[in-house]
């Protein structure tokens, strides 16, 4: 019974994929939702999605909350649209489940784009995503990559390791800083100096913008940037709210896309990025599994031991990972079967 059911819904998802690839925004949206929720047939359709991927240029835009990423993403998308390209935006905001309002705010600001059939906007949150944000985001980007978008822009809040990992989805990573947030360079504080292919100092309409740009430039010249042997990481200035510097940013993205295609380091870079992506997802999957009582029957006893200081958290982690049972049923092979 399950197999028949799965096969029917799987066929529905394949139909969605065809319609998404033909440019249907609702189909694209439904497909991402189904994949995110791991609906029956989702893994099988993801195999198809991956087989078709590679056509989009994925750009990550990261930086501290409030630095203007959403505003910049919106005006950048408008600029790329004006050049005739189709643009998909994935806004990742892990804090949204706490604030509730952040995503709504982004949506409203991006409203100017949503009536354009050449633009797709999707907000991700951990709510409703099985397995975690890195996995859900990777899958959403894969769907967009497979359905004819020229650009996929992923906006992430640049705080913490998870966001750095999500940034690894991108072939071009843009790190956004703003003037006047104290003496420290924000990109360094957030561990984002190394991942940047392009630095943007946004809000150049504010005082101290030049100082921030100069500080960033001098940091970049302190040593060779890993992974950028033949790409000079530029430091651009923008005022997203005034639409200034956006053409230059689009030009640089086009240049980086071309550089990437012709780069001798491309293969190595893509292997590194693929490993980072797999590791990010693996971390989420393992964390989820060792926290599930069905997978770890001795979870409570282990927690007691840690709380009583009889076991270190590190030893507990090793123990729970070692004791993970084989999965009871292989959903993937069931779905393969259903194709
Ligand atoms: N002065 C100034 N404000 C900006 C600029 N870009 C964005 N903002 C404002 O900064 C605030 C945060 O912007 P938002 O795009 O939501 O930042 P995000 O949290 O990084 O996505 C909003 O009030 C924007 O209007 C800019 O270039 N100059
Ligand atoms: Mg935002």
Coordinates of C-alpha atoms and ligand atoms in Angstrom, one line a residue:
X1 CA 0.0 0.0 0.0
X2 CA 2.8 2.4 1.0
X3 CA 4.6 1.7 -2.3
X4 CA 1.6 2.5 -4.4
X5 CA 0.9 5.7 -2.5
X6 CA 4.6 6.8 -2.7
X7 CA 4.7 6.1 -6.4
X8 CA 1.6 8.2 -7.0
X9 CA 2.9 11.1 -5.0
X10 CA 6.3 10.7 -6.5
X11 CA 4.7 11.1 -10.0
X12 CA 3.0 14.2 -8.7
X13 CA 6.4 15.6 -7.7
X14 CA 7.9 14.8 -11.1
X15 CA 5.1 16.7 -12.7
X16 CA 5.8 19.6 -10.3
X17 CA 9.5 19.5 -11.4
X18 CA 8.5 19.7 -15.1
X19 CA 6.2 22.6 -14.4
X20 CA 8.8 24.4 -12.3
X21 CA 11.4 23.9 -15.1
X22 CA 8.9 25.4 -17.5
X23 CA 8.9 28.5 -15.3
X24 CA 5.9 28.1 -13.0
X25 CA 6.5 29.9 -9.8
X26 CA 3.7 28.1 -7.8
X27 CA 5.1 24.7 -8.9
X28 CA 8.6 25.8 -7.9
X29 CA 7.3 26.9 -4.5
X30 CA 5.3 23.6 -4.0
X31 CA 8.3 21.5 -5.0
X32 CA 10.6 23.2 -2.5
X33 CA 7.9 22.8 0.2
X34 CA 7.5 19.1 -0.6
X35 CA 11.3 18.5 -0.7
X36 CA 11.8 20.4 2.6
X37 CA 9.1 18.4 4.3
X38 CA 10.5 15.2 2.8
X39 CA 7.1 14.3 1.4
X40 CA 6.8 10.8 -0.1
X41 CA 8.7 10.7 -3.3
X42 CA 10.9 13.7 -2.4
X43 CA 14.2 11.9 -2.4
X44 CA 13.5 10.3 -5.8
X45 CA 12.6 13.7 -7.3
X46 CA 15.8 15.2 -5.7
X47 CA 17.9 12.6 -7.6
X48 CA 16.3 14.0 -10.8
X49 CA 16.9 17.5 -9.6
X50 CA 20.6 16.9 -9.0
X51 CA 21.0 15.3 -12.3
X52 CA 19.8 18.5 -14.0
X53 CA 21.7 21.0 -11.8
X54 CA 24.7 23.2 -12.5
X55 CA 23.1 25.8 -14.6
X56 CA 22.7 28.6 -12.1
X57 CA 25.3 30.8 -10.5
X58 CA 24.8 30.6 -6.8
X59 CA 25.7 33.8 -4.9
X60 CA 25.8 33.8 -1.1
X61 CA 25.3 37.2 0.6
X62 CA 26.2 37.1 4.2
X63 CA 27.0 39.6 7.0
X64 CA 25.7 40.8 10.4
X65 CA 22.0 41.2 11.0
X66 CA 21.0 44.8 10.0
X67 CA 23.9 45.3 7.6
X68 CA 21.4 45.6 4.7
X69 CA 21.6 42.2 3.1
X70 CA 17.9 42.0 2.3
X71 CA 17.9 45.5 0.9
X72 CA 21.0 44.8 -1.1
X73 CA 19.7 41.5 -2.4
X74 CA 16.5 43.2 -3.6
X75 CA 18.3 45.9 -5.5
X76 CA 20.8 43.5 -6.9
X77 CA 18.0 41.2 -8.1
X78 CA 16.4 44.2 -9.8
X79 CA 19.7 45.1 -11.5
X80 CA 20.2 41.5 -12.7
X81 CA 16.6 41.4 -13.9
X82 CA 17.2 44.6 -15.9
X83 CA 20.0 42.7 -17.6
X84 CA 17.5 40.1 -18.7
X85 CA 18.4 37.3 -16.2
X86 CA 16.1 35.2 -14.1
X87 CA 16.8 35.6 -10.4
X88 CA 15.9 33.3 -7.4
X89 CA 16.4 34.5 -3.8
X90 CA 16.6 32.2 -0.8
X91 CA 16.5 34.1 2.5
X92 CA 17.9 32.1 5.3
X93 CA 17.2 33.4 8.8
X94 CA 17.7 30.9 11.6
X95 CA 16.6 33.5 14.2
X96 CA 13.2 33.9 12.5
X97 CA 11.6 31.2 14.6
X98 CA 12.4 33.3 17.7
X99 CA 11.6 36.8 16.3
X100 CA 8.8 35.7 14.0
X101 CA 9.0 39.1 12.3
X102 CA 12.3 39.1 10.5
X103 CA 11.1 37.0 7.6
X104 CA 7.9 38.9 7.2
X105 CA 10.0 42.1 7.1
X106 CA 12.1 40.7 4.3
X107 CA 9.1 39.6 2.4
X108 CA 7.5 43.0 2.6
X109 CA 10.7 44.6 1.4
X110 CA 11.0 42.2 -1.4
X111 CA 7.4 42.7 -2.5
X112 CA 8.5 44.9 -5.3
X113 CA 10.0 41.8 -6.9
X114 CA 7.3 39.2 -6.3
X115 CA 5.0 40.3 -9.1
X116 CA 7.8 39.6 -11.6
X117 CA 7.7 36.1 -13.0
X118 CA 11.4 36.3 -13.6
X119 CA 12.0 36.5 -9.8
X120 CA 11.5 33.9 -7.2
X121 CA 11.7 34.6 -3.4
X122 CA 11.8 32.0 -0.7
X123 CA 12.3 32.4 3.0
X124 CA 13.7 29.4 4.9
X125 CA 13.3 28.7 8.5
X126 CA 14.1 25.7 10.7
X127 CA 10.3 25.3 11.3
X128 CA 8.9 22.6 9.1
X129 CA 12.3 21.5 7.9
X130 CA 13.2 18.0 8.9
X131 CA 16.8 17.5 9.6
X132 CA 17.9 21.1 9.7
X133 CA 18.5 24.3 7.9
X134 CA 21.7 23.4 6.0
X135 CA 20.0 20.4 4.5
X136 CA 16.8 22.3 3.6
X137 CA 18.7 25.2 2.1
X138 CA 20.9 22.9 0.1
X139 CA 17.9 21.2 -1.3
X140 CA 16.0 24.4 -2.1
X141 CA 19.1 25.7 -3.9
X142 CA 19.3 22.4 -5.8
X143 CA 15.7 22.8 -7.0
X144 CA 16.3 26.3 -8.2
X145 CA 19.6 25.3 -9.8
X146 CA 17.7 22.7 -11.8
X147 CA 14.8 24.8 -12.9
X148 CA 16.3 27.4 -15.1
X149 CA 17.3 30.3 -12.9
X150 CA 20.4 32.2 -14.0
X151 CA 21.2 33.4 -10.5
X152 CA 20.3 31.9 -7.1
X153 CA 21.1 34.4 -4.3
X154 CA 21.2 33.0 -0.8
X155 CA 21.0 35.6 1.9
X156 CA 22.3 34.3 5.3
X157 CA 22.8 35.9 8.6
X158 CA 26.6 35.8 9.0
X159 CA 26.9 34.8 12.5
X160 CA 28.4 31.4 13.4
X161 CA 29.6 28.3 11.8
X162 CA 26.3 27.1 10.4
X163 CA 26.1 30.3 8.3
X164 CA 29.6 29.9 7.1
X165 CA 28.7 26.4 6.0
X166 CA 25.6 27.6 4.2
X167 CA 27.8 30.2 2.5
X168 CA 29.7 27.2 1.1
X169 CA 26.8 26.5 -1.1
X170 CA 27.7 29.6 -3.1
X171 CA 30.2 29.8 -6.0
X172 CA 30.5 33.5 -5.2
X173 CA 30.3 34.6 -1.6
X174 CA 29.7 38.3 -0.8
X175 CA 30.4 39.5 2.7
X176 CA 28.6 42.6 3.7
X177 CA 30.0 45.0 6.3
X178 CA 28.8 48.4 7.5
X179 CA 30.6 51.5 8.7
X180 CA 30.8 52.6 12.3
X181 CA 30.2 49.4 14.2
X182 CA 33.3 49.9 16.4
X183 CA 36.9 49.3 15.7
X184 CA 36.8 45.6 15.0
X185 CA 36.4 44.5 11.4
X186 CA 33.1 42.7 11.4
X187 CA 34.1 40.2 8.8
X188 CA 37.0 39.0 10.9
X189 CA 34.9 38.8 14.0
X190 CA 32.4 36.6 12.2
X191 CA 35.1 34.5 10.7
X192 CA 34.0 35.6 7.3
X193 CA 37.2 37.3 6.0
X194 CA 38.4 34.0 4.4
X195 CA 35.2 33.0 2.7
X196 CA 34.7 36.3 0.9
X197 CA 35.1 36.4 -2.9
X198 CA 33.7 40.0 -2.8
X199 CA 33.6 42.4 0.1
X200 CA 30.8 45.0 0.2
X201 CA 30.8 47.9 2.6
X202 CA 27.1 48.8 2.5
X203 CA 25.6 52.1 3.9
X204 CA 28.3 54.2 2.3
X205 CA 25.9 57.1 2.8
X206 CA 27.0 56.9 6.4
X207 CA 30.1 58.5 8.0
X208 CA 33.2 56.4 8.3
X209 CA 32.5 54.3 5.2
X210 CA 35.9 55.1 3.7
X211 CA 37.7 54.1 6.9
X212 CA 35.9 50.8 6.9
X213 CA 36.8 50.1 3.3
X214 CA 40.4 51.0 3.9
X215 CA 40.6 48.8 7.0
X216 CA 39.2 45.9 5.0
X217 CA 41.6 46.5 2.1
X218 CA 44.6 46.6 4.4
X219 CA 43.4 43.4 6.1
X220 CA 43.2 41.7 2.7
X221 CA 46.7 42.8 1.8
X222 CA 48.2 41.4 5.0
X223 CA 48.6 37.9 3.6
X224 CA 47.6 35.7 0.7
X225 CA 44.0 34.9 0.8
X226 CA 43.4 31.1 0.7
X227 CA 41.7 30.0 -2.5
X228 CA 42.0 33.3 -4.2
X229 CA 45.4 32.9 -6.0
X230 CA 44.2 34.4 -9.2
X231 CA 41.2 36.4 -8.0
X232 CA 41.7 39.8 -6.4
X233 CA 39.0 40.1 -3.7
X234 CA 37.5 43.5 -4.3
X235 CA 36.1 45.8 -1.7
X236 CA 33.1 47.6 -3.1
X237 CA 31.0 50.3 -1.5
X238 CA 27.2 50.3 -1.8
X239 CA 24.2 52.2 -0.5
X240 CA 21.5 49.6 -1.0
X241 CA 18.8 51.9 0.1
X242 CA 19.8 54.5 -2.4
X243 CA 20.6 52.0 -5.1
X244 CA 24.3 53.1 -5.3
X245 CA 27.1 50.8 -6.3
X246 CA 24.7 48.1 -7.3
X247 CA 25.7 48.0 -11.0
X248 CA 29.3 47.7 -10.0
X249 CA 28.4 44.8 -7.7
X250 CA 26.5 43.1 -10.5
X251 CA 29.5 43.6 -12.8
X252 CA 31.8 42.0 -10.3
X253 CA 29.5 39.1 -9.8
X254 CA 29.5 38.5 -13.6
X255 CA 33.3 38.8 -13.6
X256 CA 33.6 36.3 -10.8
X257 CA 31.3 33.9 -12.5
X258 CA 33.5 34.0 -15.6
X259 CA 36.6 33.7 -13.5
X260 CA 35.2 30.7 -11.7
X261 CA 34.3 28.9 -15.0
X262 CA 37.9 29.4 -16.3
X263 CA 39.7 29.0 -13.0
X264 CA 42.3 26.1 -12.8
X265 CA 41.4 25.9 -9.2
X266 CA 37.7 25.4 -9.9
X267 CA 37.7 21.6 -9.6
X268 CA 39.5 21.7 -6.2
X269 CA 37.3 24.5 -5.0
X270 CA 34.1 22.6 -5.9
X271 CA 35.4 19.5 -4.2
X272 CA 36.1 21.4 -1.0
X273 CA 32.7 23.0 -1.2
X274 CA 31.0 19.7 -1.8
X275 CA 32.7 18.2 1.2
X276 CA 31.8 21.2 3.4
X277 CA 28.2 20.8 2.3
X278 CA 28.1 17.1 3.0
X279 CA 29.7 17.7 6.4
X280 CA 27.2 20.4 7.3
X281 CA 24.3 18.1 6.5
X282 CA 26.0 15.1 8.2
X283 CA 26.4 17.1 11.4
X284 CA 22.7 18.0 11.4
X285 CA 21.7 14.4 10.7
X286 CA 23.9 12.9 13.4
X287 CA 22.8 15.5 15.9
X288 CA 19.2 14.7 15.1
X289 CA 19.7 11.0 15.4
X290 CA 21.7 10.9 18.6
X291 CA 19.0 13.1 20.2
X292 CA 16.2 10.8 19.2
X293 CA 15.1 8.3 22.0
X294 CA 14.2 5.6 19.4
X295 CA 17.8 5.7 18.0
X296 CA 19.4 6.0 21.4
X297 CA 17.5 4.0 24.0
X298 CA 20.2 4.8 26.6
X299 CA 19.9 8.5 25.9
X300 CA 18.4 9.3 29.4
X301 CA 21.0 7.2 31.2
X302 CA 23.8 9.0 29.2
X303 CA 22.3 12.4 30.1
X304 CA 22.2 11.4 33.8
X305 CA 25.8 10.4 33.7
X306 CA 26.8 13.7 32.1
X307 CA 24.8 15.7 34.6
X308 CA 26.3 13.8 37.5
X309 CA 29.8 14.5 36.1
X310 CA 30.5 10.8 35.6
X311 CA 30.9 11.3 31.8
X312 CA 32.2 14.2 29.8
X313 CA 29.9 15.6 27.1
X314 CA 32.6 14.7 24.5
X315 CA 32.7 11.0 25.7
X316 CA 28.9 10.9 25.7
X317 CA 28.9 12.2 22.1
X318 CA 31.3 9.4 21.0
X319 CA 29.3 6.8 22.9
X320 CA 26.0 7.9 21.3
X321 CA 27.5 8.0 17.8
X322 CA 29.1 4.6 18.2
X323 CA 25.8 3.1 19.4
X324 CA 23.6 4.5 16.6
X325 CA 21.6 1.6 15.2
X326 CA 21.3 0.9 11.5
X327 CA 18.3 2.5 10.1
X328 CA 15.3 0.3 10.5
X329 CA 14.0 0.9 7.0
X330 CA 15.7 2.4 3.9
X331 CA 13.2 5.0 2.7
X332 CA 15.5 5.8 -0.1
X333 CA 15.4 2.4 -1.6
X334 CA 11.7 2.3 -1.2
X335 CA 11.4 5.4 -3.3
X336 CA 14.0 4.2 -5.8
X337 CA 11.7 1.2 -6.2
X338 CA 8.7 3.4 -6.8
X339 CA 10.2 5.2 -9.8
Ligands
LIG1 N1 21.5 54.3 5.6 C1 21.4 53.1 5.0 N2 20.5 52.2 5.5 C2 20.4 51.0 4.8 C3 21.1 50.7 3.7 N3 20.8 49.5 3.3 C4 19.9 49.0 4.2 N4 19.6 50.0 5.1 C5 18.7 49.9 6.2 O1 19.2 49.0 7.2 C6 18.2 48.3 7.9 C7 18.5 46.8 7.8 O2 18.4 46.3 6.4 P1 18.1 44.8 6.0 O3 18.2 44.8 4.5 O4 16.9 44.3 6.6 O5 19.4 44.1 6.7 P2 19.7 42.6 6.9 O6 19.3 42.2 8.3 O7 21.2 42.5 6.7 O8 18.9 41.8 5.8 C8 16.9 48.7 7.2 O9 16.3 49.6 8.0 C9 17.4 49.2 5.9 O10 16.5 50.2 5.4 C10 22.0 51.7 3.1 O11 22.7 51.5 2.2 N5 22.1 52.9 3.9
LIG2 MG1 17.6 40.2 5.9

